[in-house]
Amino acid sequence: MRYASVLLVAAVMAPLTRAQQKVDFARDVRPILSNHCFKCHGPAKQEAGLRLDDRNIALKRQRIVPGDPAASKVLQRVLSTDSEERMPPPGAGEPLTSDQVATLRHWIAQGADYAPHWAFIRPQRVAPPTVKHATWNGHPIDRFIADRLEKAGLTPSPEADPATLIRRLSLDLTGLLPTPREVDDFVQRYTASNRRDAVYEELVD
């Protein structure tokens, strides 16, 4: 846990390139469509018969062409500079940002897969990936973080010294710094023990 809590931030701060990353509909695409498109093309209202929350309807008449962003009319309308053609139209919402457009383009290029809301998807157990830094990670969660770091071209940071560990933990759990006595006691026990994980878990408890 001491690795995962610290390095999770590093993994998030180092996103993969678009070529490496699989666009997730629920995480990356649905928020864009919900904020910019569903008002006119969602479950409650379907202007021009277009409903973007339904893949079968969205794919009709080349509105979205899986694997071919350039041929997808939705993307053409989003990119249009003509006020009569641009989506969302003036007054109905702000134009999509360049990052949002890139996400839609990448999603369509990958096949424009849809997915139900995560709350309706049965959780599945995923085996921890095989990583190069096998000696570094001591917890299955660390292996997922190490895998993400490796794909981003990063290496894990070294383990923090015991004084830093107790400081981080105390701030995380209580919002307060540990007392000098608590630091000294933990450093002595942690340094002398050959079961440091157990000493750290006791501190957490």
PDB file of N, CA and C in Angstrom, residues 155-199:
ATOM      1  N   THR A 155       9.919   4.947 -14.579  1.00  0.00           N
ATOM      2  CA  THR A 155      10.349   3.916 -13.644  1.00  0.00           C
ATOM      3  C   THR A 155       9.862   4.283 -12.248  1.00  0.00           C
ATOM      4  N   PRO A 156       9.619   3.291 -11.404  1.00  0.00           N
ATOM      5  CA  PRO A 156       9.112   3.577 -10.060  1.00  0.00           C
ATOM      6  C   PRO A 156      10.110   4.388  -9.242  1.00  0.00           C
ATOM      7  N   SER A 157       9.594   5.219  -8.385  1.00  0.00           N
ATOM      8  CA  SER A 157      10.447   5.939  -7.446  1.00  0.00           C
ATOM      9  C   SER A 157      10.915   4.970  -6.364  1.00  0.00           C
ATOM     10  N   PRO A 158      12.067   5.226  -5.758  1.00  0.00           N
ATOM     11  CA  PRO A 158      12.519   4.349  -4.668  1.00  0.00           C
ATOM     12  C   PRO A 158      11.592   4.480  -3.469  1.00  0.00           C
ATOM     13  N   GLU A 159      11.588   3.452  -2.633  1.00  0.00           N
ATOM     14  CA  GLU A 159      10.742   3.494  -1.441  1.00  0.00           C
ATOM     15  C   GLU A 159      11.161   4.649  -0.529  1.00  0.00           C
ATOM     16  N   ALA A 160      10.188   5.315   0.031  1.00  0.00           N
ATOM     17  CA  ALA A 160      10.476   6.438   0.919  1.00  0.00           C
ATOM     18  C   ALA A 160      11.093   5.942   2.222  1.00  0.00           C
ATOM     19  N   ASP A 161      11.872   6.789   2.845  1.00  0.00           N
ATOM     20  CA  ASP A 161      12.450   6.441   4.145  1.00  0.00           C
ATOM     21  C   ASP A 161      11.335   6.406   5.188  1.00  0.00           C
ATOM     22  N   PRO A 162      11.556   5.721   6.309  1.00  0.00           N
ATOM     23  CA  PRO A 162      10.477   5.544   7.292  1.00  0.00           C
ATOM     24  C   PRO A 162       9.931   6.852   7.856  1.00  0.00           C
ATOM     25  N   ALA A 163      10.770   7.863   8.040  1.00  0.00           N
ATOM     26  CA  ALA A 163      10.277   9.138   8.572  1.00  0.00           C
ATOM     27  C   ALA A 163       9.306   9.785   7.585  1.00  0.00           C
ATOM     28  N   THR A 164       9.605   9.666   6.291  1.00  0.00           N
ATOM     29  CA  THR A 164       8.702  10.206   5.274  1.00  0.00           C
ATOM     30  C   THR A 164       7.418   9.402   5.206  1.00  0.00           C
ATOM     31  N   LEU A 165       7.520   8.082   5.369  1.00  0.00           N
ATOM     32  CA  LEU A 165       6.339   7.228   5.328  1.00  0.00           C
ATOM     33  C   LEU A 165       5.332   7.605   6.407  1.00  0.00           C
ATOM     34  N   ILE A 166       5.805   7.765   7.632  1.00  0.00           N
ATOM     35  CA  ILE A 166       4.872   8.082   8.711  1.00  0.00           C
ATOM     36  C   ILE A 166       4.308   9.493   8.543  1.00  0.00           C
ATOM     37  N   ARG A 167       5.113  10.383   7.998  1.00  0.00           N
ATOM     38  CA  ARG A 167       4.613  11.742   7.757  1.00  0.00           C
ATOM     39  C   ARG A 167       3.484  11.720   6.729  1.00  0.00           C
ATOM     40  N   ARG A 168       3.703  11.014   5.624  1.00  0.00           N
ATOM     41  CA  ARG A 168       2.678  10.930   4.585  1.00  0.00           C
ATOM     42  C   ARG A 168       1.406  10.264   5.113  1.00  0.00           C
ATOM     43  N   LEU A 169       1.598   9.168   5.829  1.00  0.00           N
ATOM     44  CA  LEU A 169       0.449   8.426   6.327  1.00  0.00           C
ATOM     45  C   LEU A 169      -0.358   9.255   7.315  1.00  0.00           C
ATOM     46  N   SER A 170       0.325   9.933   8.205  1.00  0.00           N
ATOM     47  CA  SER A 170      -0.363  10.742   9.204  1.00  0.00           C
ATOM     48  C   SER A 170      -1.168  11.868   8.541  1.00  0.00           C
ATOM     49  N   LEU A 171      -0.570  12.518   7.552  1.00  0.00           N
ATOM     50  CA  LEU A 171      -1.283  13.588   6.855  1.00  0.00           C
ATOM     51  C   LEU A 171      -2.472  13.035   6.070  1.00  0.00           C
ATOM     52  N   ASP A 172      -2.312  11.845   5.476  1.00  0.00           N
ATOM     53  CA  ASP A 172      -3.402  11.237   4.713  1.00  0.00           C
ATOM     54  C   ASP A 172      -4.582  10.869   5.601  1.00  0.00           C
ATOM     55  N   LEU A 173      -4.293  10.272   6.759  1.00  0.00           N
ATOM     56  CA  LEU A 173      -5.363   9.718   7.581  1.00  0.00           C
ATOM     57  C   LEU A 173      -5.922  10.688   8.618  1.00  0.00           C
ATOM     58  N   THR A 174      -5.104  11.600   9.113  1.00  0.00           N
ATOM     59  CA  THR A 174      -5.572  12.499  10.177  1.00  0.00           C
ATOM     60  C   THR A 174      -5.504  13.966   9.787  1.00  0.00           C
ATOM     61  N   GLY A 175      -4.715  14.276   8.758  1.00  0.00           N
ATOM     62  CA  GLY A 175      -4.545  15.673   8.386  1.00  0.00           C
ATOM     63  C   GLY A 175      -3.543  16.398   9.260  1.00  0.00           C
ATOM     64  N   LEU A 176      -2.914  15.679  10.175  1.00  0.00           N
ATOM     65  CA  LEU A 176      -1.955  16.274  11.110  1.00  0.00           C
ATOM     66  C   LEU A 176      -0.602  15.607  10.958  1.00  0.00           C
ATOM     67  N   LEU A 177       0.450  16.341  11.292  1.00  0.00           N
ATOM     68  CA  LEU A 177       1.795  15.766  11.296  1.00  0.00           C
ATOM     69  C   LEU A 177       1.965  14.855  12.501  1.00  0.00           C
ATOM     70  N   PRO A 178       2.767  13.813  12.364  1.00  0.00           N
ATOM     71  CA  PRO A 178       3.037  12.962  13.539  1.00  0.00           C
ATOM     72  C   PRO A 178       3.899  13.719  14.536  1.00  0.00           C
ATOM     73  N   THR A 179       3.835  13.324  15.777  1.00  0.00           N
ATOM     74  CA  THR A 179       4.678  13.944  16.793  1.00  0.00           C
ATOM     75  C   THR A 179       6.104  13.417  16.647  1.00  0.00           C
ATOM     76  N   PRO A 180       7.095  14.155  17.136  1.00  0.00           N
ATOM     77  CA  PRO A 180       8.477  13.654  17.084  1.00  0.00           C
ATOM     78  C   PRO A 180       8.631  12.288  17.736  1.00  0.00           C
ATOM     79  N   ARG A 181       7.920  12.070  18.825  1.00  0.00           N
ATOM     80  CA  ARG A 181       8.011  10.769  19.504  1.00  0.00           C
ATOM     81  C   ARG A 181       7.455   9.661  18.615  1.00  0.00           C
ATOM     82  N   GLU A 182       6.331   9.925  17.925  1.00  0.00           N
ATOM     83  CA  GLU A 182       5.747   8.919  17.032  1.00  0.00           C
ATOM     84  C   GLU A 182       6.702   8.600  15.880  1.00  0.00           C
ATOM     85  N   VAL A 183       7.368   9.616  15.387  1.00  0.00           N
ATOM     86  CA  VAL A 183       8.324   9.406  14.297  1.00  0.00           C
ATOM     87  C   VAL A 183       9.486   8.555  14.769  1.00  0.00           C
ATOM     88  N   ASP A 184      10.063   8.904  15.893  1.00  0.00           N
ATOM     89  CA  ASP A 184      11.214   8.160  16.410  1.00  0.00           C
ATOM     90  C   ASP A 184      10.853   6.707  16.673  1.00  0.00           C
ATOM     91  N   ASP A 185       9.680   6.485  17.273  1.00  0.00           N
ATOM     92  CA  ASP A 185       9.257   5.126  17.605  1.00  0.00           C
ATOM     93  C   ASP A 185       9.064   4.297  16.335  1.00  0.00           C
ATOM     94  N   PHE A 186       8.422   4.889  15.326  1.00  0.00           N
ATOM     95  CA  PHE A 186       8.185   4.146  14.087  1.00  0.00           C
ATOM     96  C   PHE A 186       9.491   3.870  13.349  1.00  0.00           C
ATOM     97  N   VAL A 187      10.361   4.857  13.276  1.00  0.00           N
ATOM     98  CA  VAL A 187      11.633   4.674  12.573  1.00  0.00           C
ATOM     99  C   VAL A 187      12.438   3.554  13.202  1.00  0.00           C
ATOM    100  N   GLN A 188      12.483   3.506  14.534  1.00  0.00           N
ATOM    101  CA  GLN A 188      13.247   2.458  15.219  1.00  0.00           C
ATOM    102  C   GLN A 188      12.655   1.077  14.943  1.00  0.00           C
ATOM    103  N   ARG A 189      11.335   0.956  15.054  1.00  0.00           N
ATOM    104  CA  ARG A 189      10.707  -0.355  14.851  1.00  0.00           C
ATOM    105  C   ARG A 189      10.800  -0.783  13.384  1.00  0.00           C
ATOM    106  N   TYR A 190      10.618   0.151  12.493  1.00  0.00           N
ATOM    107  CA  TYR A 190      10.636  -0.160  11.057  1.00  0.00           C
ATOM    108  C   TYR A 190      12.032  -0.576  10.608  1.00  0.00           C
ATOM    109  N   THR A 191      13.028   0.149  11.090  1.00  0.00           N
ATOM    110  CA  THR A 191      14.409  -0.128  10.689  1.00  0.00           C
ATOM    111  C   THR A 191      14.887  -1.465  11.248  1.00  0.00           C
ATOM    112  N   ALA A 192      14.460  -1.799  12.465  1.00  0.00           N
ATOM    113  CA  ALA A 192      14.941  -3.021  13.122  1.00  0.00           C
ATOM    114  C   ALA A 192      14.193  -4.272  12.678  1.00  0.00           C
ATOM    115  N   SER A 193      13.039  -4.106  12.086  1.00  0.00           N
ATOM    116  CA  SER A 193      12.193  -5.263  11.769  1.00  0.00           C
ATOM    117  C   SER A 193      12.556  -5.875  10.419  1.00  0.00           C
ATOM    118  N   ASN A 194      12.384  -7.184  10.334  1.00  0.00           N
ATOM    119  CA  ASN A 194      12.515  -7.853   9.043  1.00  0.00           C
ATOM    120  C   ASN A 194      11.136  -8.122   8.425  1.00  0.00           C
ATOM    121  N   ARG A 195      10.099  -7.598   9.073  1.00  0.00           N
ATOM    122  CA  ARG A 195       8.734  -7.662   8.565  1.00  0.00           C
ATOM    123  C   ARG A 195       8.171  -6.241   8.525  1.00  0.00           C
ATOM    124  N   ARG A 196       8.763  -5.441   7.662  1.00  0.00           N
ATOM    125  CA  ARG A 196       8.425  -4.023   7.630  1.00  0.00           C
ATOM    126  C   ARG A 196       6.973  -3.768   7.207  1.00  0.00           C
ATOM    127  N   ASP A 197       6.459  -4.632   6.334  1.00  0.00           N
ATOM    128  CA  ASP A 197       5.059  -4.454   5.936  1.00  0.00           C
ATOM    129  C   ASP A 197       4.135  -4.551   7.131  1.00  0.00           C
ATOM    130  N   ALA A 198       4.433  -5.498   8.040  1.00  0.00           N
ATOM    131  CA  ALA A 198       3.597  -5.668   9.230  1.00  0.00           C
ATOM    132  C   ALA A 198       3.699  -4.461  10.144  1.00  0.00           C
ATOM    133  N   VAL A 199       4.910  -3.909  10.265  1.00  0.00           N
ATOM    134  CA  VAL A 199       5.088  -2.711  11.111  1.00  0.00           C
ATOM    135  C   VAL A 199       4.316  -1.541  10.514  1.00  0.00           C
TER     136      VAL A 199
END
